[in-house]
Amino acid sequence: MRIGELALKAGVSVRALRYYEEKGMLVPERSTGGHRHYGDRSVDLVWLIQQFYAAGLSSRSILEILPCVETGEATPQVHDLLVAERERIDRQMSELAAARDRLDTVIANAGSSCSDHRRPD
């Protein structure tokens, strides 16, 4: 498929795909005319790249991880990177859960104080 079709199917911009290509995370085949051509698996790869970015991984980390995703095996260096990233994500999740708990307390207190300040009909 061409770059515009991949962008549409993957729900990303053509610019994002070009960035992934520039960083070496996405490697299209080229036609004799120089047009990019992406295989069907590229949609899943772009989704995975997006998920890694959403989890806070850098393009450098993603580039290191992607070959291991393809083979299902990680080098010791990539294993250590994956463990470190997972620990970082766990810390973020704990921090977000604590922030959510604080918001729940504020919401609960705001709900009761709003009803206390209502004017009688």
Coordinates of C-alpha atoms in Angstrom, one line a residue:
M1 CA 0.0 0.0 0.0
R2 CA 1.1 3.6 -0.5
I3 CA 2.0 6.0 2.3
G4 CA -1.4 7.8 2.3
E5 CA -3.3 4.5 2.5
L6 CA -1.1 3.3 5.4
A7 CA -1.6 6.6 7.2
L8 CA -5.4 6.3 6.8
K9 CA -5.5 2.6 8.0
A10 CA -3.1 3.2 10.9
G11 CA -4.8 6.5 12.0
V12 CA -1.6 8.6 11.8
S13 CA -0.4 11.4 9.6
V14 CA 1.8 10.9 6.6
R15 CA 4.3 13.2 8.3
A16 CA 4.4 10.7 11.3
L17 CA 5.1 7.8 8.9
R18 CA 7.9 9.8 7.2
Y19 CA 9.4 10.5 10.7
Y20 CA 9.3 6.8 11.6
E21 CA 11.0 6.1 8.3
E22 CA 13.6 8.8 8.9
K23 CA 14.4 7.2 12.3
G24 CA 14.6 3.7 10.8
M25 CA 11.6 2.3 12.6
L26 CA 9.6 1.8 9.5
V27 CA 11.3 0.7 6.3
P28 CA 9.2 0.7 3.1
E29 CA 10.0 -1.0 -0.1
R30 CA 10.5 1.3 -3.0
S31 CA 9.1 1.0 -6.5
T32 CA 11.3 1.6 -9.5
G33 CA 9.8 5.1 -9.6
G34 CA 10.8 5.7 -6.0
H35 CA 7.4 5.4 -4.5
R36 CA 7.1 4.0 -1.0
H37 CA 5.2 0.7 -0.7
Y38 CA 4.2 -0.8 2.7
G39 CA 3.2 -4.3 3.4
D40 CA 0.0 -5.2 5.3
R41 CA 2.0 -5.8 8.5
S42 CA 3.0 -2.2 8.5
V43 CA -0.4 -1.2 10.0
D44 CA 0.3 -3.3 13.1
L45 CA 3.9 -2.0 13.3
V46 CA 2.7 1.6 13.3
W47 CA 0.2 0.8 16.0
L48 CA 3.0 -0.7 18.1
I49 CA 5.2 2.3 17.6
Q50 CA 2.3 4.5 18.6
Q51 CA 1.8 2.4 21.8
F52 CA 5.5 2.6 22.6
Y53 CA 5.4 6.4 22.2
A54 CA 2.2 6.6 24.3
A55 CA 4.0 4.6 27.1
G56 CA 6.8 7.3 27.0
L57 CA 9.5 5.4 25.2
S58 CA 12.0 7.4 23.1
S59 CA 12.5 6.8 19.4
R60 CA 16.0 5.5 20.2
S61 CA 14.5 2.9 22.6
I62 CA 11.8 2.0 20.1
L63 CA 14.4 1.5 17.4
E64 CA 16.3 -0.9 19.7
I65 CA 13.2 -2.8 20.7
L66 CA 11.6 -3.3 17.3
P67 CA 14.0 -6.0 15.9
C68 CA 13.3 -8.0 19.1
V69 CA 9.6 -7.7 18.6
E70 CA 10.0 -9.1 15.1
T71 CA 12.1 -12.1 16.2
G72 CA 10.5 -12.6 19.7
E73 CA 14.0 -12.7 21.3
A74 CA 15.8 -9.9 23.1
T75 CA 19.5 -9.4 23.5
P76 CA 20.7 -8.9 27.1
Q77 CA 21.0 -5.2 26.5
V78 CA 17.5 -4.9 25.1
H79 CA 16.2 -7.1 27.9
D80 CA 17.7 -4.6 30.4
L81 CA 16.1 -1.7 28.5
L82 CA 12.7 -3.4 28.5
V83 CA 12.9 -4.1 32.2
A84 CA 13.9 -0.5 32.9
E85 CA 11.1 0.9 30.7
R86 CA 8.6 -1.4 32.4
E87 CA 9.7 -0.2 35.9
R88 CA 9.4 3.4 34.7
I89 CA 5.9 2.7 33.4
D90 CA 5.0 1.0 36.7
R91 CA 6.2 4.1 38.6
Q92 CA 4.1 6.3 36.4
M93 CA 1.0 4.1 36.9
S94 CA 1.4 4.3 40.7
E95 CA 1.8 8.1 40.5
L96 CA -1.3 8.4 38.3
A97 CA -3.3 6.1 40.6
A98 CA -2.3 8.3 43.5
A99 CA -3.3 11.5 41.6
R100 CA -6.7 9.8 40.7
D101 CA -7.3 8.9 44.3
R102 CA -6.7 12.5 45.3
L103 CA -9.1 13.7 42.6
D104 CA -11.7 11.2 43.9
T105 CA -11.4 12.8 47.4
V106 CA -11.7 16.3 46.0
I107 CA -14.7 15.2 43.9
A108 CA -16.4 13.6 46.8
N109 CA -15.8 16.6 49.1
A110 CA -16.9 19.0 46.3
G111 CA -20.1 17.1 45.8
S112 CA -21.0 17.3 49.5
S113 CA -20.0 20.9 49.9
C114 CA -22.0 21.9 46.7
S115 CA -25.1 20.4 48.2
D116 CA -24.5 22.2 51.5
H117 CA -24.4 25.6 49.7
R118 CA -27.6 25.3 47.6
R119 CA -30.3 27.8 48.1
P120 CA -33.6 26.6 49.2
D121 CA -36.3 26.7 46.6

